[in-house]
mmCIF file of C-alpha atoms in Angstrom:
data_model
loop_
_atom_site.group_PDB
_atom_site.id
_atom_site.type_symbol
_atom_site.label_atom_id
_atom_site.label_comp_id
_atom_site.label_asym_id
_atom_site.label_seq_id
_atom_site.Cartn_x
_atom_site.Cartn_y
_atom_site.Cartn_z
ATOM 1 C CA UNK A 7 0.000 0.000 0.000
ATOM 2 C CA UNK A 8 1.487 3.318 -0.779
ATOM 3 C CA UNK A 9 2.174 5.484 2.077
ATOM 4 C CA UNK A 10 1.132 9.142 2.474
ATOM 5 C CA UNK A 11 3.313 11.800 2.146
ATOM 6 C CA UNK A 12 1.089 14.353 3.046
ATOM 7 C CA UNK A 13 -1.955 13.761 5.305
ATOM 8 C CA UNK A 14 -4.856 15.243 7.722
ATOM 9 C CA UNK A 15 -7.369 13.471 9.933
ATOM 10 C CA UNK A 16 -10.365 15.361 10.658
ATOM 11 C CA UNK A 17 -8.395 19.155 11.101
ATOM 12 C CA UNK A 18 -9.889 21.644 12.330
ATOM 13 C CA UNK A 19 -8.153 25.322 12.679
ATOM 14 C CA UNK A 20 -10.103 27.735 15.055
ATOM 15 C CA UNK A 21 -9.354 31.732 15.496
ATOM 16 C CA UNK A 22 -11.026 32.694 18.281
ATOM 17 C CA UNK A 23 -14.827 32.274 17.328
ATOM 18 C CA UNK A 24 -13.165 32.207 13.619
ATOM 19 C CA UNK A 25 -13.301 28.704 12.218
ATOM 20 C CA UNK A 26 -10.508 29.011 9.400
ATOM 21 C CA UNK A 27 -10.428 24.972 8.931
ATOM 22 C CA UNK A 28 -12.952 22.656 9.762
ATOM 23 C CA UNK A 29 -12.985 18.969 9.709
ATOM 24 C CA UNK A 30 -11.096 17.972 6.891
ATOM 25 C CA UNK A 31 -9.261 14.942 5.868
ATOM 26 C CA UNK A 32 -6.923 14.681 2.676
ATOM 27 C CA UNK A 33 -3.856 13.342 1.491
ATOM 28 C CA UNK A 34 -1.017 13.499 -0.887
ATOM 29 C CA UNK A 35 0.484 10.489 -2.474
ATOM 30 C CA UNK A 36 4.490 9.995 -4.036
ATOM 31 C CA UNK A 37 3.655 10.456 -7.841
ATOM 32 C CA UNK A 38 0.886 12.839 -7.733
ATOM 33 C CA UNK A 39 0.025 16.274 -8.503
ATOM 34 C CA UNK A 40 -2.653 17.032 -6.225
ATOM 35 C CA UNK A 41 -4.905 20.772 -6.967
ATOM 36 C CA UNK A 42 -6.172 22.760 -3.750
ATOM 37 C CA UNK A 43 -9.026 24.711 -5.030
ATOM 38 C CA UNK A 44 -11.482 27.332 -3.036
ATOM 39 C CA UNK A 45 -12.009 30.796 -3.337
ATOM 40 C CA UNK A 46 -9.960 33.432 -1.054
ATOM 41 C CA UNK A 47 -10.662 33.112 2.637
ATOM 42 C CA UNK A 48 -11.888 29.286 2.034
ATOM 43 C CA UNK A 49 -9.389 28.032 4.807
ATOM 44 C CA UNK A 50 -5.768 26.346 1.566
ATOM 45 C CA UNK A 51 -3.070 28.217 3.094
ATOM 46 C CA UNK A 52 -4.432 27.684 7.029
ATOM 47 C CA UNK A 53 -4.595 23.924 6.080
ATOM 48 C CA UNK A 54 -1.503 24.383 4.032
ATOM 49 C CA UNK A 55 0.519 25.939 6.974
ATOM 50 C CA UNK A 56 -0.544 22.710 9.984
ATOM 51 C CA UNK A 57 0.288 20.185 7.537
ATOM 52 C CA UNK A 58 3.888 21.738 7.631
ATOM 53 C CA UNK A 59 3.602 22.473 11.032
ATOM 54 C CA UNK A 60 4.137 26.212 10.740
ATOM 55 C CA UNK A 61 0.888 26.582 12.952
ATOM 56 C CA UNK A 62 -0.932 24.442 15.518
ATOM 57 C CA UNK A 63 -3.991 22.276 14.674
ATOM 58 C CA UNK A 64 -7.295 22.938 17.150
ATOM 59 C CA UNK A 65 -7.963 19.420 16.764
ATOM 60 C CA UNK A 66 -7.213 16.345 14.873
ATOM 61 C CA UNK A 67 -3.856 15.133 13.250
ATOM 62 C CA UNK A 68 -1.744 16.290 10.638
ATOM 63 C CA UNK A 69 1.614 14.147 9.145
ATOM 64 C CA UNK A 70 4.380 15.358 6.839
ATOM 65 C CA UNK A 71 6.614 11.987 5.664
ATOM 66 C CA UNK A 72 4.764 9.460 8.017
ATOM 67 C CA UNK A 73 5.428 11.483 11.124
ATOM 68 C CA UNK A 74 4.463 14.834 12.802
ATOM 69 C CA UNK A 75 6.299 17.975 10.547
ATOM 70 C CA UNK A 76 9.175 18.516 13.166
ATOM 71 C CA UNK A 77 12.271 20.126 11.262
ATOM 72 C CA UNK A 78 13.924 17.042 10.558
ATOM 73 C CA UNK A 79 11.224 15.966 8.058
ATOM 74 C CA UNK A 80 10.717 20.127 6.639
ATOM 75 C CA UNK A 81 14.697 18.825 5.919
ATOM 76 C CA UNK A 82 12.610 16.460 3.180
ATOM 77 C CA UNK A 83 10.113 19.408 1.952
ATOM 78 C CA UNK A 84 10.222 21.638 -0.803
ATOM 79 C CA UNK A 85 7.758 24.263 -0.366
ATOM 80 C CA UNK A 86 6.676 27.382 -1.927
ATOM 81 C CA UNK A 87 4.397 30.149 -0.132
ATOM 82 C CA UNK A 88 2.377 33.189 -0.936
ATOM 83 C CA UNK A 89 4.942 35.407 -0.127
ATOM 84 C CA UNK A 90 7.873 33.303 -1.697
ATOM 85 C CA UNK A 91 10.051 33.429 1.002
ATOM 86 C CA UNK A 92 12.728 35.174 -0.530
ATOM 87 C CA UNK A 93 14.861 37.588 0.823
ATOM 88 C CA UNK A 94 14.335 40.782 -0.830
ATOM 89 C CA UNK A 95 17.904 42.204 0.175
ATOM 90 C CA UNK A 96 19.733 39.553 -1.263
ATOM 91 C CA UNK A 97 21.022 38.993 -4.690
ATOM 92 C CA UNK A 98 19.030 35.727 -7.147
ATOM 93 C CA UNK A 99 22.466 33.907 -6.412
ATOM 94 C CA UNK A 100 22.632 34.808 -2.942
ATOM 95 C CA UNK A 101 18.982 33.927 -2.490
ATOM 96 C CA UNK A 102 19.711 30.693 -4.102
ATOM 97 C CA UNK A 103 23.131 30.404 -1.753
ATOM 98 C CA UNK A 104 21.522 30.768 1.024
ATOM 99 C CA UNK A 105 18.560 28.213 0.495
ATOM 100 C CA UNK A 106 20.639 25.263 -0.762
ATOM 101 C CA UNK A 107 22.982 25.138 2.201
ATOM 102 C CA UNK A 108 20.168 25.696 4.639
ATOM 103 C CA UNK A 109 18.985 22.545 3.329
ATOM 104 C CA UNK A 110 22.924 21.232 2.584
ATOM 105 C CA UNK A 111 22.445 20.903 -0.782
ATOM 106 C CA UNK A 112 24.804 22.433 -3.419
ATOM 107 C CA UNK A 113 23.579 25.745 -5.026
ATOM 108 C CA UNK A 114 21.373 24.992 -8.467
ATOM 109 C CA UNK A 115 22.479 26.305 -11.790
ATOM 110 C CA UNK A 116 20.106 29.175 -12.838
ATOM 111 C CA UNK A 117 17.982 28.604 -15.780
ATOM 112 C CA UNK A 118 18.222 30.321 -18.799
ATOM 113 C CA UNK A 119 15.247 32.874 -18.061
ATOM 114 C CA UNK A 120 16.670 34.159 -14.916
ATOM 115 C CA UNK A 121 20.788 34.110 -15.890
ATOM 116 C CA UNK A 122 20.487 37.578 -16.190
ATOM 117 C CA UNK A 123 19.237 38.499 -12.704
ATOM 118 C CA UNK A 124 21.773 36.565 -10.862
ATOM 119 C CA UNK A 125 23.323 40.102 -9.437
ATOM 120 C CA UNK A 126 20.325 41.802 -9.077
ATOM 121 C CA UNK A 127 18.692 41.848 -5.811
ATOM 122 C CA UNK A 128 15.404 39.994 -5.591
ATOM 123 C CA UNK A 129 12.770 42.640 -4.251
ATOM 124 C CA UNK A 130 13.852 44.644 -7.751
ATOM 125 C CA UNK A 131 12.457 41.665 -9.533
ATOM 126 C CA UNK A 132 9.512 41.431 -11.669
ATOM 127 C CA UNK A 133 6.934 39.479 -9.613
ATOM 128 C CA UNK A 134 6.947 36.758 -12.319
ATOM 129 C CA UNK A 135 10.958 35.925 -11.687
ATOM 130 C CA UNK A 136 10.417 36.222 -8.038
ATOM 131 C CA UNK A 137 8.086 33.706 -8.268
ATOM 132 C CA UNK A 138 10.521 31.270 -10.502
ATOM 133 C CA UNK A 139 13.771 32.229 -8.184
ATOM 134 C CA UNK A 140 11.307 30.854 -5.762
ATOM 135 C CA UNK A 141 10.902 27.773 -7.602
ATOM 136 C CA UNK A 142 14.174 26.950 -7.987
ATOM 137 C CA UNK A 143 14.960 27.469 -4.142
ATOM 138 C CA UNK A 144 12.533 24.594 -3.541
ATOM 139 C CA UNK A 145 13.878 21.880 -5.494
ATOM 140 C CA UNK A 146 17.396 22.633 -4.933
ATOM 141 C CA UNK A 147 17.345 19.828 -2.570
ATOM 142 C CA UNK A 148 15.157 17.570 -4.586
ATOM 143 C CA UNK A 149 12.336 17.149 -2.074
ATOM 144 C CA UNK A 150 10.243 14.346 -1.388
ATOM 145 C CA UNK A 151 6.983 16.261 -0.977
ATOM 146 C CA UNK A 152 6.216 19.754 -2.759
ATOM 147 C CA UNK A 153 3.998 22.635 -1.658
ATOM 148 C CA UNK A 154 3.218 25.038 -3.592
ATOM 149 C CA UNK A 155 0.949 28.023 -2.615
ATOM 150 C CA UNK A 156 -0.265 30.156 -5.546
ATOM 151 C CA UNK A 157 2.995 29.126 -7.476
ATOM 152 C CA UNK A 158 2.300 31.157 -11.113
ATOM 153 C CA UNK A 159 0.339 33.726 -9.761
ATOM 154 C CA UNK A 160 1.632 37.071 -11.589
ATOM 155 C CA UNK A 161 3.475 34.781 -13.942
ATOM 156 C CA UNK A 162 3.149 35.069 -18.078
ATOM 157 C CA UNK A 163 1.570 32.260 -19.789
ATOM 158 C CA UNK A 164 4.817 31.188 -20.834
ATOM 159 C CA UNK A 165 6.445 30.541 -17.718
ATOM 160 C CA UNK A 166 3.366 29.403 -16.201
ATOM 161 C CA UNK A 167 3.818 26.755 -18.550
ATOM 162 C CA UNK A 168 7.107 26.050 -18.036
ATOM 163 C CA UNK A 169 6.910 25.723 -14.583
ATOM 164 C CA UNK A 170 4.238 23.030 -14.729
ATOM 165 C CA UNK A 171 6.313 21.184 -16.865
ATOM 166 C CA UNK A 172 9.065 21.312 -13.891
ATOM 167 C CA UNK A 173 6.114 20.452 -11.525
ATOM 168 C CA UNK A 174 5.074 17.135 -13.997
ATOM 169 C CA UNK A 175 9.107 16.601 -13.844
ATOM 170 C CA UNK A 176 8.849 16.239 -9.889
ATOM 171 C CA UNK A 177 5.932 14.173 -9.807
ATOM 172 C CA UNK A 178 7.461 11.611 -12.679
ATOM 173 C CA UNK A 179 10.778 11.130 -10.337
ATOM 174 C CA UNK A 180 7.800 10.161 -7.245
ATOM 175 C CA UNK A 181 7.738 13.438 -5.284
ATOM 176 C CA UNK A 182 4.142 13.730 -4.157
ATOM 177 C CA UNK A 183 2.771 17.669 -5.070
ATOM 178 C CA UNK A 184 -0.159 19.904 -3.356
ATOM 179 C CA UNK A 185 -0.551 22.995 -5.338
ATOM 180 C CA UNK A 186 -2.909 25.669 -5.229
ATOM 181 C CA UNK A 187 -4.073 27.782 -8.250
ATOM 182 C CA UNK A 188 -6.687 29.811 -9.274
ATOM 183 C CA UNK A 189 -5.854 29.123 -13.007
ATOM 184 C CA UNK A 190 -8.827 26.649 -14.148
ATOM 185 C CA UNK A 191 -5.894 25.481 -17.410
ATOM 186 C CA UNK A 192 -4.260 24.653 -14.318
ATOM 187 C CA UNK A 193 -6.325 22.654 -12.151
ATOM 188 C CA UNK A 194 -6.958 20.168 -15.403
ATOM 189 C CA UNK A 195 -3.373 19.336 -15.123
ATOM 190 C CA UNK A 196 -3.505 17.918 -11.594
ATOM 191 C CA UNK A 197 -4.259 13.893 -10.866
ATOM 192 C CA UNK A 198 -6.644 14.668 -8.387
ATOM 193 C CA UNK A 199 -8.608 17.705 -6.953
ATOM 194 C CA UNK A 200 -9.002 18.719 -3.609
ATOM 195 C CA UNK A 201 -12.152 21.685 -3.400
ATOM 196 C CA UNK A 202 -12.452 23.748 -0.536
ATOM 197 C CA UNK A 203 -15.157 26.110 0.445
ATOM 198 C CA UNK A 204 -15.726 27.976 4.312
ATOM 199 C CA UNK A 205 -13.361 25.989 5.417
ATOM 200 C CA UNK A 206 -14.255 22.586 4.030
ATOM 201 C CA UNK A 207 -13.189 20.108 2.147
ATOM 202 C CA UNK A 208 -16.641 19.897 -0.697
ATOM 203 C CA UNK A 209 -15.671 18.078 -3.065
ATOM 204 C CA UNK A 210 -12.473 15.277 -4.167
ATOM 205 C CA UNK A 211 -11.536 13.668 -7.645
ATOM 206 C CA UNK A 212 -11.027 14.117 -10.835
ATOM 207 C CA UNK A 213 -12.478 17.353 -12.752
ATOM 208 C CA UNK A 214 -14.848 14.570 -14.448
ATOM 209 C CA UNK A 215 -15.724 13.307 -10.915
ATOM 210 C CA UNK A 216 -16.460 16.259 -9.262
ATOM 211 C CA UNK A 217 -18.501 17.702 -12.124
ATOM 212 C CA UNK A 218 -20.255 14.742 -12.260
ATOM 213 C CA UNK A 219 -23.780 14.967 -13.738
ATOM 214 C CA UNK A 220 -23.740 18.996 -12.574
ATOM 215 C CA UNK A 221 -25.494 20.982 -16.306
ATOM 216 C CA UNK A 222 -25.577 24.343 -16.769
ATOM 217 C CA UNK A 223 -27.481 26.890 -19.312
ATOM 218 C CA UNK A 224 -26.060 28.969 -21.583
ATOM 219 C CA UNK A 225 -27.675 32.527 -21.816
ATOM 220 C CA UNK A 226 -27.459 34.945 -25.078
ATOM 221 C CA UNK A 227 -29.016 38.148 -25.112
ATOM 222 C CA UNK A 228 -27.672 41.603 -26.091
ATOM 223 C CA UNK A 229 -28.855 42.766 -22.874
ATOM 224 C CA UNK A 230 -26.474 41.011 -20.669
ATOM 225 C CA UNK A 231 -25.575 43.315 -17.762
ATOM 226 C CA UNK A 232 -29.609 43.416 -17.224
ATOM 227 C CA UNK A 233 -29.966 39.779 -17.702
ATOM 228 C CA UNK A 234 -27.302 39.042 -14.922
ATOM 229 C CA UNK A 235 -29.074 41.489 -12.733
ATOM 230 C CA UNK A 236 -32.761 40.000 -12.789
ATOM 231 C CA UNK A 237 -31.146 36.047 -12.452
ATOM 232 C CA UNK A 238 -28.882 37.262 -9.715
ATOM 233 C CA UNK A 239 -31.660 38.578 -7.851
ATOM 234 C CA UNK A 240 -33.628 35.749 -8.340
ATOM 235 C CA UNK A 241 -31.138 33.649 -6.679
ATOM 236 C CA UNK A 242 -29.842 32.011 -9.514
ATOM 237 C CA UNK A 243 -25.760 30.669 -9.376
ATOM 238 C CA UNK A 244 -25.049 32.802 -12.505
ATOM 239 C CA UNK A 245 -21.748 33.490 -14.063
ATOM 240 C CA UNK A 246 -20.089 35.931 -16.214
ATOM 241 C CA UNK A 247 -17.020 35.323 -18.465
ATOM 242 C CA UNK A 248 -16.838 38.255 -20.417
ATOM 243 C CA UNK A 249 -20.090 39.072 -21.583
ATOM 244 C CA UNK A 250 -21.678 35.230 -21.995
ATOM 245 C CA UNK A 251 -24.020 34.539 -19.212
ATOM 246 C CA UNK A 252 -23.891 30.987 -18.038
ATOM 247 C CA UNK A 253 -26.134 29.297 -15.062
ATOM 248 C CA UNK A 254 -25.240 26.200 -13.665
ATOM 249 C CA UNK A 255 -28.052 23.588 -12.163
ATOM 250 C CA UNK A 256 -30.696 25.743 -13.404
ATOM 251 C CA UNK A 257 -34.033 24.841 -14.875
ATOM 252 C CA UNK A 258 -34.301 26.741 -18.622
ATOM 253 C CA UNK A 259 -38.019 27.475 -17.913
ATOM 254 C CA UNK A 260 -37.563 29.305 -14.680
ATOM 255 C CA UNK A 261 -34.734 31.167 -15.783
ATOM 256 C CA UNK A 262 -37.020 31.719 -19.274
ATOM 257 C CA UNK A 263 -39.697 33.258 -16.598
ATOM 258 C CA UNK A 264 -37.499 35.458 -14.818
ATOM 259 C CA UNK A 265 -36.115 36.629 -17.736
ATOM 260 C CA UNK A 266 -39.070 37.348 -19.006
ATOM 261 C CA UNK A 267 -40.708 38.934 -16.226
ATOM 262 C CA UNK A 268 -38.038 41.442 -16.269
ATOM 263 C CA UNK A 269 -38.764 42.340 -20.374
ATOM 264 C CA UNK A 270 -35.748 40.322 -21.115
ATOM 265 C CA UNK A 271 -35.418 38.355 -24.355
ATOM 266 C CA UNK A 272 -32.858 36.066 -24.593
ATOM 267 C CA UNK A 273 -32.114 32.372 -25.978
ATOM 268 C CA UNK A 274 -31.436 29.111 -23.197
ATOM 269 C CA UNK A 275 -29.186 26.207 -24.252
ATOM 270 C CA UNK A 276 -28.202 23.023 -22.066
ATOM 271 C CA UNK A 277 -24.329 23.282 -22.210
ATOM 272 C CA UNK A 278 -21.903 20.651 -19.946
ATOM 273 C CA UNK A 279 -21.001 22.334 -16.400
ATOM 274 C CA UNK A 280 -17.304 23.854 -15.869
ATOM 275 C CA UNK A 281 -15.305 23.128 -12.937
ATOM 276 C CA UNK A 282 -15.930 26.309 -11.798
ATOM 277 C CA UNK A 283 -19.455 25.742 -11.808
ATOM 278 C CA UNK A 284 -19.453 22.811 -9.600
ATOM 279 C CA UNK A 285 -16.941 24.770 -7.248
ATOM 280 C CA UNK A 286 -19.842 27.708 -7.220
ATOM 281 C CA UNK A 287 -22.665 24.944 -6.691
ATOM 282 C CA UNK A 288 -20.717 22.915 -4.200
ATOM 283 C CA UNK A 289 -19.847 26.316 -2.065
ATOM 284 C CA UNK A 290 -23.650 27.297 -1.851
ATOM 285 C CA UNK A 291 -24.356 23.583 -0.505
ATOM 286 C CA UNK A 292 -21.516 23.835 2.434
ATOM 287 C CA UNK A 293 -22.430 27.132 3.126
ATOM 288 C CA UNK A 294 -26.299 26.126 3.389
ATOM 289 C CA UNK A 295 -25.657 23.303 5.667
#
C-alpha cells in the first residue's frame, strides 16, 4: 500500500470564534500532482501551513513523511508560499546560496530565463521571476513532498507553462505535489482535486468526478448586464465570463420566466457544467448546511 506523504485526519483550525479549517481529511500520495481549489478566505493556506507544522492544529492530526512535521522531516520538503520566502535584500544567487545550504544541498544552476538576474537583488524583480527564483529554491534539494501556494500567480503564460512542466518533472521522479491555483488550465493538469469552500473540504476527484452529472445553461441576449441582474436577484448561481451569461443547475423554464418577467429576451441552451461551476454549486451547498 502506498504510504502518504502528506496527510490530515479530521483538522480543524479555530481563530477565536473564527473557524478558518474545519474537519477535513486529505492526502497526498508519491507520484501525484494534487490541486487545492477554493475561493480566497476558504481556509488552503491555514490547512496548508498545519500540515507543515508552521501553525498548531485545534484538533485532529496532521503528518508530513509518516510522522508529525518537526524540522527534521521540513529537511525532506520543498515548499513554496504566498509570499515566496525570498529575501528581498539579497542577490538571485545569494537567495539561491543561502537556500541550498540551509537545506545542505549544493547551489542549483540558474535557468536560462533568470541568468540575467543573478546580481540583481530579488525585491527589484519582476513578480513573475520572483516567483521562478522561488521555484528553484525549492527543489534545490530535490524534495520528497512539494507545496506550492499560488505558485504562477503574476506569472506570463509562458512561464506558467514552463513551470508546470518542472512540476510534472517532480511528480514523474515520485515526489508527491499539493498545489494551489486559481488558473482553471491549471487545475486540469492535476491527478486529483481537492475543493475547498468555508473551510471545508466539498468536493475530491477528478475534474470529471467532481462535475459529475452537474449541467448548466447557456444565456445569449444583447442585454447582458440586465440579464445578470434580474437572475442574480432571483437567486440564480449565474456566471459571467466576459459578456456570456452561463447558469449552472438551473431549470431553462424558470430562468425563461425570470427573464421574461423582467422584459428580457434572450435564448437558453443546455451546455456541460465547468469546474468552476461545480466549485460555485458545491460552495452554496456547504455554506447552506
Amino acid at each position: 500500500m502506498t504510504s502518504d506523504l502528506l496527510r490530515a485526519a479530521h483538522v480543524t483550525r479555530r481563530f477565536g470564534a473564527f473557524t478558518a479549517v474545519d474537519d477535513v481529511s486529505m492526502r497526498v500520495q508519491p507520484g501525484e500532482v494534487a490541486g487545492l481549489l477554493g475561493a480566497n478566505g476558504a481556509g488552503k493556506t491555514t490547512l496548508i501551513r498545519m500540515l507543515l507544522g508552521l501553525i498548531a492544529v485545534t484538533s485532529g492530526r496532521v503528518e508530513l513523511l509518516g510522522g508529525p512535521p518537526d524540522r527534521e522531516r521540513r529537511r525532506r520538503l520543498g515548499y513554496v508560499p504566498q509570499g515566496l520566502g525570498l529575501y528581498g535584500d539579497l542577490t538571485v544567487r545569494e537567495n539561491l546560496s543561502f537556500s541550498a545550504r540551509a537545506y545542505g544541498a549544493a547551489a542549483p544552476a540558474l535557468p536560462p530565463a533568470l541568468t540575467g538576474y543573478a546580481d540583481v537583488l530579488v525585491r527589484e524583480l519582476p513578480l513573475g521571476a520572483q516567483r521562478q527564483v522561488a521555484f528553484v529554491a525549492a527543489l534545490a534539494h530535490s524534495p520528497e513532498v512539494l507545496v506550492l501556494d499560488e505558485p504562477t500567480s503574476g506569472v506570463d503564460v509562458l512561464a506558467r507553462a514552463a513551470l508546470w512542466d518542472t512540476i510534472r518533472a517532480q511528480a514523474e521522479r515520485g515526489a508527491g505535489v499539493l498545489v494551489t491555483t486559481h488558473y482553471m488550465q491549471e487545475a486540469q493538469q492535476c491527478d486529483r482535486l481537492l475543493l475547498m469552500s468555508d473551510g471545508r473540504l466539498v468536493g475530491e476527484g477528478s475534474e470529471a468526478d467532481i462535475i459529475g452529472s452537474t449541467t448548466a445553461v447557456a444565456v445569449s441576449t444583447g442585454d447582458w448586464a440586465q440579464a445578470f441582474a434580474a437572475l442574480a436577484a432571483a437567486g440564480a448561481p449565474v456566471m459571467l465570463a466576459g459578456r456570456a451569461i452561463r447558469v449552472a443547475n438551473a431549470d431553462p423554464a424558470e430562468l425563461a420566466r425570470v427573464l421574461s418577467a423582467a422584459g428580457i429576451e434572450a435564448s437558453l441552451q443546455p451546455v456541460p457544467a465547468t469546474i468552476e461551476e461545480r466549485m460555485l454549486m458545491l460552495s452554496r451547498q456547504a455554506k447552506a448546511s
